[in-house]
CSV table of C-alpha atoms in Angstrom, one decimal:
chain,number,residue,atom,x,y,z
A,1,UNK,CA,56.0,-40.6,-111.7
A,2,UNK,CA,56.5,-43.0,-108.5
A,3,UNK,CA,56.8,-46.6,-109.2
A,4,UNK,CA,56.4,-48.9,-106.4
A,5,UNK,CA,58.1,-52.3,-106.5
A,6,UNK,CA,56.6,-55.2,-103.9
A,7,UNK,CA,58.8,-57.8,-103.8
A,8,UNK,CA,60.9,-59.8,-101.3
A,9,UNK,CA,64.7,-59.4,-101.0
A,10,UNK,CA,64.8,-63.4,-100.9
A,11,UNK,CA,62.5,-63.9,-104.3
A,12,UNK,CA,65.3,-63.6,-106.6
A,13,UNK,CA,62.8,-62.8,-109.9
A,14,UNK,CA,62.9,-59.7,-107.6
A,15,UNK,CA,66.7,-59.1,-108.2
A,16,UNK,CA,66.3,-60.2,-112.2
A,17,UNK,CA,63.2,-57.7,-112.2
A,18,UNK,CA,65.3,-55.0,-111.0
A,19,UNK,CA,67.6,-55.3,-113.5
A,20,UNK,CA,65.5,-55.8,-116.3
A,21,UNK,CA,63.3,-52.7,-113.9
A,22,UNK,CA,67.0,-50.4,-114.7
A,23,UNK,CA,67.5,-51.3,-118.5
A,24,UNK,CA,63.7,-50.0,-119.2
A,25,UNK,CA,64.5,-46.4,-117.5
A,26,UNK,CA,67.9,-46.6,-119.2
A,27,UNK,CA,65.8,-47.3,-122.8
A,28,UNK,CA,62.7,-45.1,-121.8
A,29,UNK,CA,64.4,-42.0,-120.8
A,30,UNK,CA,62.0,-38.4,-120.4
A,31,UNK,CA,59.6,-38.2,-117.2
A,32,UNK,CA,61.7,-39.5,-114.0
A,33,UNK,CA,60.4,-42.3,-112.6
A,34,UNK,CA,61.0,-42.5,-108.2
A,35,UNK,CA,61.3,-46.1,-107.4
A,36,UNK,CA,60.6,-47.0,-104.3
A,37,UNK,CA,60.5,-50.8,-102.5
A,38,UNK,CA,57.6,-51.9,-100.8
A,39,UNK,CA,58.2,-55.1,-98.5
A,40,UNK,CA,56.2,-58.6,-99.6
A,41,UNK,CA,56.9,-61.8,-98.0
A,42,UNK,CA,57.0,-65.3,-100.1
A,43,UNK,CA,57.8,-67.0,-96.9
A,44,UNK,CA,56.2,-66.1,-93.9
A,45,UNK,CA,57.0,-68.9,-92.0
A,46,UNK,CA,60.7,-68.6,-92.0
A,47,UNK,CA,62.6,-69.1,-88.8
A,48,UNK,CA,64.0,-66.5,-86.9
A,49,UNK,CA,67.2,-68.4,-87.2
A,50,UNK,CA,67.7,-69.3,-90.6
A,51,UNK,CA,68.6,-72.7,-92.1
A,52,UNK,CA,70.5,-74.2,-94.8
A,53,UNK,CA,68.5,-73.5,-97.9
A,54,UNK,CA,68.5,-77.5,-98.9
A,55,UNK,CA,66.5,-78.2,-95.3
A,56,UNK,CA,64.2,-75.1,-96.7
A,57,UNK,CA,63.6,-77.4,-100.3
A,58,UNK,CA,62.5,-80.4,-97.9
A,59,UNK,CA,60.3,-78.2,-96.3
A,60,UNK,CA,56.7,-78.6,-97.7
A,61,UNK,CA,55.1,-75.6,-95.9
A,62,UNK,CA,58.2,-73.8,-97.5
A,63,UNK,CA,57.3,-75.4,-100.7
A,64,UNK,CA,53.9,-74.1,-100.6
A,65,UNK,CA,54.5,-70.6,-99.8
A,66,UNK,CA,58.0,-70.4,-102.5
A,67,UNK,CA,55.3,-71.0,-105.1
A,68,UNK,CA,54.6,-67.2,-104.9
A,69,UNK,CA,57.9,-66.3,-106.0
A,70,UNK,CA,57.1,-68.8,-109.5
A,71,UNK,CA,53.7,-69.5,-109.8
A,72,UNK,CA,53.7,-73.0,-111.1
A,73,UNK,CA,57.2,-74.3,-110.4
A,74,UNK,CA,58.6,-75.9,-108.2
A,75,UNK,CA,61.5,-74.3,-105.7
A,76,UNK,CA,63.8,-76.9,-107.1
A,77,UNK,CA,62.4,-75.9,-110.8
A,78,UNK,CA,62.4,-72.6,-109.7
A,79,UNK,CA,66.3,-72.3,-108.7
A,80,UNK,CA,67.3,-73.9,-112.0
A,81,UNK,CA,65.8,-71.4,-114.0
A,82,UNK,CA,66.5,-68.5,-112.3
A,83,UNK,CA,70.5,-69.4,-112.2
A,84,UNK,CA,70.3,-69.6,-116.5
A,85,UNK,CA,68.0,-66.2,-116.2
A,86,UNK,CA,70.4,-64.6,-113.6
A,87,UNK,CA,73.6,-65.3,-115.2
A,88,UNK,CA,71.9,-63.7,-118.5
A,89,UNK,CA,71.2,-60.3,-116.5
A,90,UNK,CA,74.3,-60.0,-115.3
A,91,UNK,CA,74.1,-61.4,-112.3
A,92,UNK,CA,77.4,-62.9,-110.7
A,93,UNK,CA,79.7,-64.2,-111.4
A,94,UNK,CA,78.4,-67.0,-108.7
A,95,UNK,CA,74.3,-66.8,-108.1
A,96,UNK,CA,72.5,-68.4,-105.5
A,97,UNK,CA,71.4,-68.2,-102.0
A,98,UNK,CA,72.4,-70.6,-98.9
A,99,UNK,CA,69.9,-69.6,-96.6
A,100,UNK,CA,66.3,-69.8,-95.9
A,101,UNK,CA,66.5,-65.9,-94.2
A,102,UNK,CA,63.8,-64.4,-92.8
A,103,UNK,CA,63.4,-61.6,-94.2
A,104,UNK,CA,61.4,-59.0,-92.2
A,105,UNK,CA,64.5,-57.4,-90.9
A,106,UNK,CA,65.9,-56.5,-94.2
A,107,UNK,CA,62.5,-54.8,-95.1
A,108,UNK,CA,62.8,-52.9,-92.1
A,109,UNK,CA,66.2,-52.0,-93.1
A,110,UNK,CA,65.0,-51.0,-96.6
A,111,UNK,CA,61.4,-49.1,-94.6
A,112,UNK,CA,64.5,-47.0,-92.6
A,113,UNK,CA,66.6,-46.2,-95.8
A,114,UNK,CA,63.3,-44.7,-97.8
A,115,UNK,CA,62.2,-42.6,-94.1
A,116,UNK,CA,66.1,-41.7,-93.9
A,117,UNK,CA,67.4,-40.9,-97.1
A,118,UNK,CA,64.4,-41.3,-99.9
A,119,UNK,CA,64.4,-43.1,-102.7
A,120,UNK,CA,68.4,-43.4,-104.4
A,121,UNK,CA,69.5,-44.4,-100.6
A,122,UNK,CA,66.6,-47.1,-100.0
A,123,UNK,CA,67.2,-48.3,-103.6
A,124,UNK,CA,71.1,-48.4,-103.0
A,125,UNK,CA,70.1,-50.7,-99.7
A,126,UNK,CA,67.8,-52.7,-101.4
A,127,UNK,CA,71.0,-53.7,-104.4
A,128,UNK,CA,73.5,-54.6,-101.5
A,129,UNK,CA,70.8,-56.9,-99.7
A,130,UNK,CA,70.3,-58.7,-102.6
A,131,UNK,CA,73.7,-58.9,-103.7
A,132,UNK,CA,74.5,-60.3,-99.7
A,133,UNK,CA,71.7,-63.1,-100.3
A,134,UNK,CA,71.9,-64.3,-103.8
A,135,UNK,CA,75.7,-63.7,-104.9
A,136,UNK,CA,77.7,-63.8,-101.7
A,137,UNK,CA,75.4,-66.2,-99.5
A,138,UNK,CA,75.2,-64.4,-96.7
A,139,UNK,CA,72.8,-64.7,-94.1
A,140,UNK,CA,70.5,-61.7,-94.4
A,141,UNK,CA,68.6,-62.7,-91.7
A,142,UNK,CA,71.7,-62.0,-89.3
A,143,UNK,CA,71.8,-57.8,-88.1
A,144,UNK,CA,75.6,-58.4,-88.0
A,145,UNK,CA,75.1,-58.6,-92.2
A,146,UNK,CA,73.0,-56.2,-92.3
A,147,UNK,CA,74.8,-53.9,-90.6
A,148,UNK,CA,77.1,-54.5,-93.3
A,149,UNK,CA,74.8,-53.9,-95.9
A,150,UNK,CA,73.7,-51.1,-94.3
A,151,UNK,CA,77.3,-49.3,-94.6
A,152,UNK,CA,78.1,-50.7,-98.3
A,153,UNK,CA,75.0,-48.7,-99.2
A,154,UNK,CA,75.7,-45.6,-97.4
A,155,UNK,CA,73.2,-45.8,-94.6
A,156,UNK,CA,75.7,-45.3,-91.5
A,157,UNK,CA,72.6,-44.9,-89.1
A,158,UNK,CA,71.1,-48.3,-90.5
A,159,UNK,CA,72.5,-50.3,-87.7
A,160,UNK,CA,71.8,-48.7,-84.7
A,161,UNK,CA,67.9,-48.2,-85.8
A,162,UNK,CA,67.8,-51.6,-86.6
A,163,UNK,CA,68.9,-52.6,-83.3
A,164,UNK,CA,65.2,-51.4,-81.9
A,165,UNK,CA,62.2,-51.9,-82.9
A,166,UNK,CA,62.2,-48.8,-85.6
A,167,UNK,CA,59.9,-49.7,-88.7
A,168,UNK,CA,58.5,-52.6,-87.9
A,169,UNK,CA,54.8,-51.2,-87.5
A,170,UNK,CA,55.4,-49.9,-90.8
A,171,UNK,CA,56.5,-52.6,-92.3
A,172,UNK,CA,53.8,-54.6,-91.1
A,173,UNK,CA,51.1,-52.2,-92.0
A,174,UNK,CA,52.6,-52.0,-96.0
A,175,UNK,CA,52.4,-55.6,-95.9
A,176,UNK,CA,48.4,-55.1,-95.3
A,177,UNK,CA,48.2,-52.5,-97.8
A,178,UNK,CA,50.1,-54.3,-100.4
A,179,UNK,CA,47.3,-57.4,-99.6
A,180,UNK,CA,44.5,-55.1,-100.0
A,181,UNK,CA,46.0,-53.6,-102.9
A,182,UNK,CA,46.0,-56.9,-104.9
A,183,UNK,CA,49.9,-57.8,-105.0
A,184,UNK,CA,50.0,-61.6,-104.6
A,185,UNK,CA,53.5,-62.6,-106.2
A,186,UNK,CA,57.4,-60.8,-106.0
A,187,UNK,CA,57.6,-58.6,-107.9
A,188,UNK,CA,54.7,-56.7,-108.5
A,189,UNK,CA,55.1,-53.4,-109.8
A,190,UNK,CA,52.5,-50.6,-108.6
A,191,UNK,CA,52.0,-47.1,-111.1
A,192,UNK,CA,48.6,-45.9,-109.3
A,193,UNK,CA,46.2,-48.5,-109.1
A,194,UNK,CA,47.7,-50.7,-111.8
A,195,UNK,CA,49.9,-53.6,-111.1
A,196,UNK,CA,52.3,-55.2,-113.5
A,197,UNK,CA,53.2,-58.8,-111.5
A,198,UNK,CA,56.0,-60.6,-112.2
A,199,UNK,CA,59.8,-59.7,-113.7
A,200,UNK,CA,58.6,-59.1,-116.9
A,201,UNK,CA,61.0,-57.9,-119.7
A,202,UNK,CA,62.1,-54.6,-120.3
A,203,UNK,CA,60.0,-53.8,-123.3
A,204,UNK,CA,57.2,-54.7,-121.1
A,205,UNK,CA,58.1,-52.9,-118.4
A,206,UNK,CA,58.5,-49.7,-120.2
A,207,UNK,CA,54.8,-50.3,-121.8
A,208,UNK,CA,53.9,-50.5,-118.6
A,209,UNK,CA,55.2,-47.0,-117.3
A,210,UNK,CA,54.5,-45.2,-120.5
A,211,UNK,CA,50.5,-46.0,-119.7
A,212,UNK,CA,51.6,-43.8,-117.1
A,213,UNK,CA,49.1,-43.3,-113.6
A,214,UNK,CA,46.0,-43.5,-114.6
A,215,UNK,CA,43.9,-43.3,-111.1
A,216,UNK,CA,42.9,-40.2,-109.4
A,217,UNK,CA,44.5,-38.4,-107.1
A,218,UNK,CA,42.3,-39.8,-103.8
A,219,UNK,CA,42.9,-38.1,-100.6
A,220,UNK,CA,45.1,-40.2,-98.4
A,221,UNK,CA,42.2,-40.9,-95.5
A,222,UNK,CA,39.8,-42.2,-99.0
A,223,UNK,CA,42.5,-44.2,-100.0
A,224,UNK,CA,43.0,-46.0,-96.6
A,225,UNK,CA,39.7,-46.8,-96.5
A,226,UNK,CA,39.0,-48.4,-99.3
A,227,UNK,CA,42.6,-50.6,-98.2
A,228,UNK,CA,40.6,-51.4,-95.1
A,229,UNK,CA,37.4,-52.2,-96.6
A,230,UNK,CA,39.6,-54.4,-99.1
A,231,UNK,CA,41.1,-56.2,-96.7
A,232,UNK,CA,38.0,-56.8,-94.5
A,233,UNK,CA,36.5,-58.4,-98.0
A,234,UNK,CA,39.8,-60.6,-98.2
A,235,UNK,CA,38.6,-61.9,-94.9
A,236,UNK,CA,41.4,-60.2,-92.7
A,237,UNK,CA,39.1,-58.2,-89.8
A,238,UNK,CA,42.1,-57.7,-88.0
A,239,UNK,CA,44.9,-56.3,-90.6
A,240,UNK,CA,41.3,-54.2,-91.4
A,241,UNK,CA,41.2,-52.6,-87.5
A,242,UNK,CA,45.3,-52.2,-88.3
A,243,UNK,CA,44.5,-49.7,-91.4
A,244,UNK,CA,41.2,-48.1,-89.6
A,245,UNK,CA,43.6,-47.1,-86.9
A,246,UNK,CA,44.8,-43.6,-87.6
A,247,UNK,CA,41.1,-43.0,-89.2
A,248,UNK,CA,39.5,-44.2,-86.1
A,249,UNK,CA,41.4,-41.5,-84.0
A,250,UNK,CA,41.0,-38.5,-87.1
A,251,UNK,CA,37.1,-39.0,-88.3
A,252,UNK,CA,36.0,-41.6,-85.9
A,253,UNK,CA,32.7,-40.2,-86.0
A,254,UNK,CA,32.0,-40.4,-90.1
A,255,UNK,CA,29.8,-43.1,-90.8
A,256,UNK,CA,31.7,-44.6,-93.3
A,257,UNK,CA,34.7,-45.2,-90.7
A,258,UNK,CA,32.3,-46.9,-88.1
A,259,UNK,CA,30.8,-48.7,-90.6
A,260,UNK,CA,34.1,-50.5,-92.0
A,261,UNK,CA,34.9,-50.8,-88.0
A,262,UNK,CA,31.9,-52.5,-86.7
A,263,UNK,CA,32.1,-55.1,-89.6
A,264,UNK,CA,35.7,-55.7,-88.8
A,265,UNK,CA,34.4,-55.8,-84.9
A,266,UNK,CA,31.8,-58.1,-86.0
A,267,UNK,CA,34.1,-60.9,-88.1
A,268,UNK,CA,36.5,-60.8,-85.6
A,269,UNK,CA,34.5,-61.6,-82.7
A,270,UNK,CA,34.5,-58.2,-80.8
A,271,UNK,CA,31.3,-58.1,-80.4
A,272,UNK,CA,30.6,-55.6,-77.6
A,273,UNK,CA,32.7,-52.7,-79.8
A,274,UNK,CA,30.5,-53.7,-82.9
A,275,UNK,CA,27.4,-53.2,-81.2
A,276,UNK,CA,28.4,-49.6,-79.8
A,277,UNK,CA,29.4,-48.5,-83.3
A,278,UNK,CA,26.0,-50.3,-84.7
A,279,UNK,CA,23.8,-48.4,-81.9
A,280,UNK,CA,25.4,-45.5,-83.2
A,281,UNK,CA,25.1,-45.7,-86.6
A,282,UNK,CA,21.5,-46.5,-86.7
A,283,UNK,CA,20.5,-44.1,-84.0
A,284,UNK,CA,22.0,-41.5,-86.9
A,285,UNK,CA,20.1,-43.1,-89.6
A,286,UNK,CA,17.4,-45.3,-88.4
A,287,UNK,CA,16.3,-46.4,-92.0
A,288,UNK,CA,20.0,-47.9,-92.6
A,289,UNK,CA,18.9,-51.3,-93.4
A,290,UNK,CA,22.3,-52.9,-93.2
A,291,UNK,CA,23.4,-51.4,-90.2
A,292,UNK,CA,20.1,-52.3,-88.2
A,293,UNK,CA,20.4,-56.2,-90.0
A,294,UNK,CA,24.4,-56.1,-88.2
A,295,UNK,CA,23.1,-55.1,-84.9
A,296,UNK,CA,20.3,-58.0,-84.7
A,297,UNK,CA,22.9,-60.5,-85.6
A,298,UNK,CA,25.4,-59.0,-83.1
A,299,UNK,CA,23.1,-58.9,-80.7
A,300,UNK,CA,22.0,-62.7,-81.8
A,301,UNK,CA,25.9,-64.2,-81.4
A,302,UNK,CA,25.9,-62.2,-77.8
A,303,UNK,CA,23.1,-65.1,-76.8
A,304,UNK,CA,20.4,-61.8,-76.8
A,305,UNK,CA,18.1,-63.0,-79.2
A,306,UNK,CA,14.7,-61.3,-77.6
A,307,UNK,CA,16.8,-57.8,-78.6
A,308,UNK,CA,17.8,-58.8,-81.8
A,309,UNK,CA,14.0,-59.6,-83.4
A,310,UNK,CA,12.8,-55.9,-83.6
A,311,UNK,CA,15.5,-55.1,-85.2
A,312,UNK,CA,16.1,-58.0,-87.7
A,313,UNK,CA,12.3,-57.9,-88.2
A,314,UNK,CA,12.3,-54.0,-89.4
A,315,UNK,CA,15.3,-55.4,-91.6
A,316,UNK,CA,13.3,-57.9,-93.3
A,317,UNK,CA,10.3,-55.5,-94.0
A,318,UNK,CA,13.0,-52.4,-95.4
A,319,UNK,CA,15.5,-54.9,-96.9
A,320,UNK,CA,14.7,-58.5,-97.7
A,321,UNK,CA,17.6,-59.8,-98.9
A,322,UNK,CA,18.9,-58.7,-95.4
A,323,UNK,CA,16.6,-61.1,-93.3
């Protein structure tokens, strides 16, 4: 069974949830279970640089997005209780962080480690971040740490391939899977297509993996769809043209792929690559109702109204609630 954990290295329910994530395999024992850490971020809008973490709790944009890591606290709220929960897992002997760290190198880091060495060496990377943030307040932002981190864990070539740009497209597209996926808080735990959010207690946790995967095995180029079409519904045209990508290049010429892509084209103003995939798609299938109605209100925002009536008028006579 593969269990996927979305989190943030900076959330520290994350760090509490892999804990409480390693006394449920302990307690469960039988089928083995590969972990394997997929990158969320509960603050995009950290600075390159970091900060102190008290000029972070002054921060109201920071405020707003450190709600995701405690739904219903406040960061201040938030760091109390996590110290008490922390200290009861284990975690120590000192706990807490002194840095608002941005935290999309350490993902890469952990996106390298999986690519490099699986799952035991990405996990073994994802421990020693953690531990650098929350009990030795280092500055996890820094590459000088993580280079560090990187050795603690075993991941010698860590370093130098963090030094580049290596994994950063794929940590950005996983960050638009998770979205389309449904994970809105760290941690949320992934069997299939069910999600467990939050560090919930072992017994719970266990529950959870014992229900085992219940969706279908979907072939990877279904599966990415769907993610685009997800995202595209979430109202993110863009991070939707992201995941189309690879399809766009494989089976640009399905309909369902040109579909999903002159939508996305449409919402995010590309207007003249919408209408070529519309044209298309409705010289293939004339009676396509939608397709047509998508073209007449392309062709409408390009100021070409005259072109758009025949078509939006066939619309309204196949498909009413179209026109």
């Amino acid at each position: 069974m593969q269990l996927e954990i979305w989190a943030d290295v900076v959330c520290g329910w994350a760090y509490i949830g892999k804990r409480r994530l390693e006394k449920a395999l302990t307690e469960r024992g039988g089928e083995p279970v590969e972990v394997i850490w997929r990158p969320y971020r509960i603050d995009p809008t950290a600075p390159a640089a970091a900060v102190p973490l008290e000029e972070m709790l002054r921060d109201p944009i920071a405020d707003a997005s450190l709600r995701q890591c405690a739904p219903g606290l406040s960061p201040s709220e938030n760091l109390t209780r996590i110290s008490q929960i922390a200290a009861d897992e284990g975690l120590g002997p000192r706990w807490g962080a002194a840095w608002r760290a941005n935290s999309h190198d350490a993902h890469r880091l952990l996106a390298l480690a999986h690519e490099s060495g699986g799952a035991v060496l990405q996990d073994a990377v994802a421990e020693q971040v953690m531990k650098a943030h929350f009990i030795e307040a280092l500055d996890i932002s820094d590459r000088t740490v993580l280079a560090r981190v990187a050795e603690a864990a075993g991941f010698p070539a860590g370093p130098a391939l963090l030094a580049g740009s290596a994994g950063d497209s794929q940590v950005r597209e996983l960050m638009l899977i998770g979205r389309a996926s449904g994970v809105r808080t760290s941690p949320t735990f992934a069997v299939g297509g069910r999600l467990l959010a939050g560090a919930q207690s072992p017994e719970v946790i266990r529950e959870f993996l014992d229900a085992g995967d219940a969706e279908p095995t979907l072939p990877e180029e279904v599966r990415r769809l769907r993610q685009a079409d997800a995202l595209l519904d979430l109202g993110d045209p863009l991070g939707t043209l992201t995941l189309l990508e690879p399809l766009l290049a494989t089976y640009g010429d399905d309909p369902n792929v040109q579909l999903v892509a002159a939508r996305a084209y449409f919402a995010s103003a590309q207007l003249g690559r919408a209408e070529r995939l519309l044209r298309l798609l409705v010289d293939r299938a004339p009676g396509d109702a939608y397709a047509r109605h998508l073209l007449g209100r392309t062709l409408q925002r390009q100021g070409r109204g005259t072109e758009a009536v025949p078509h939006l008028r066939l619309t309204a006579a196949m498909a009413p609630d179209h026109g």
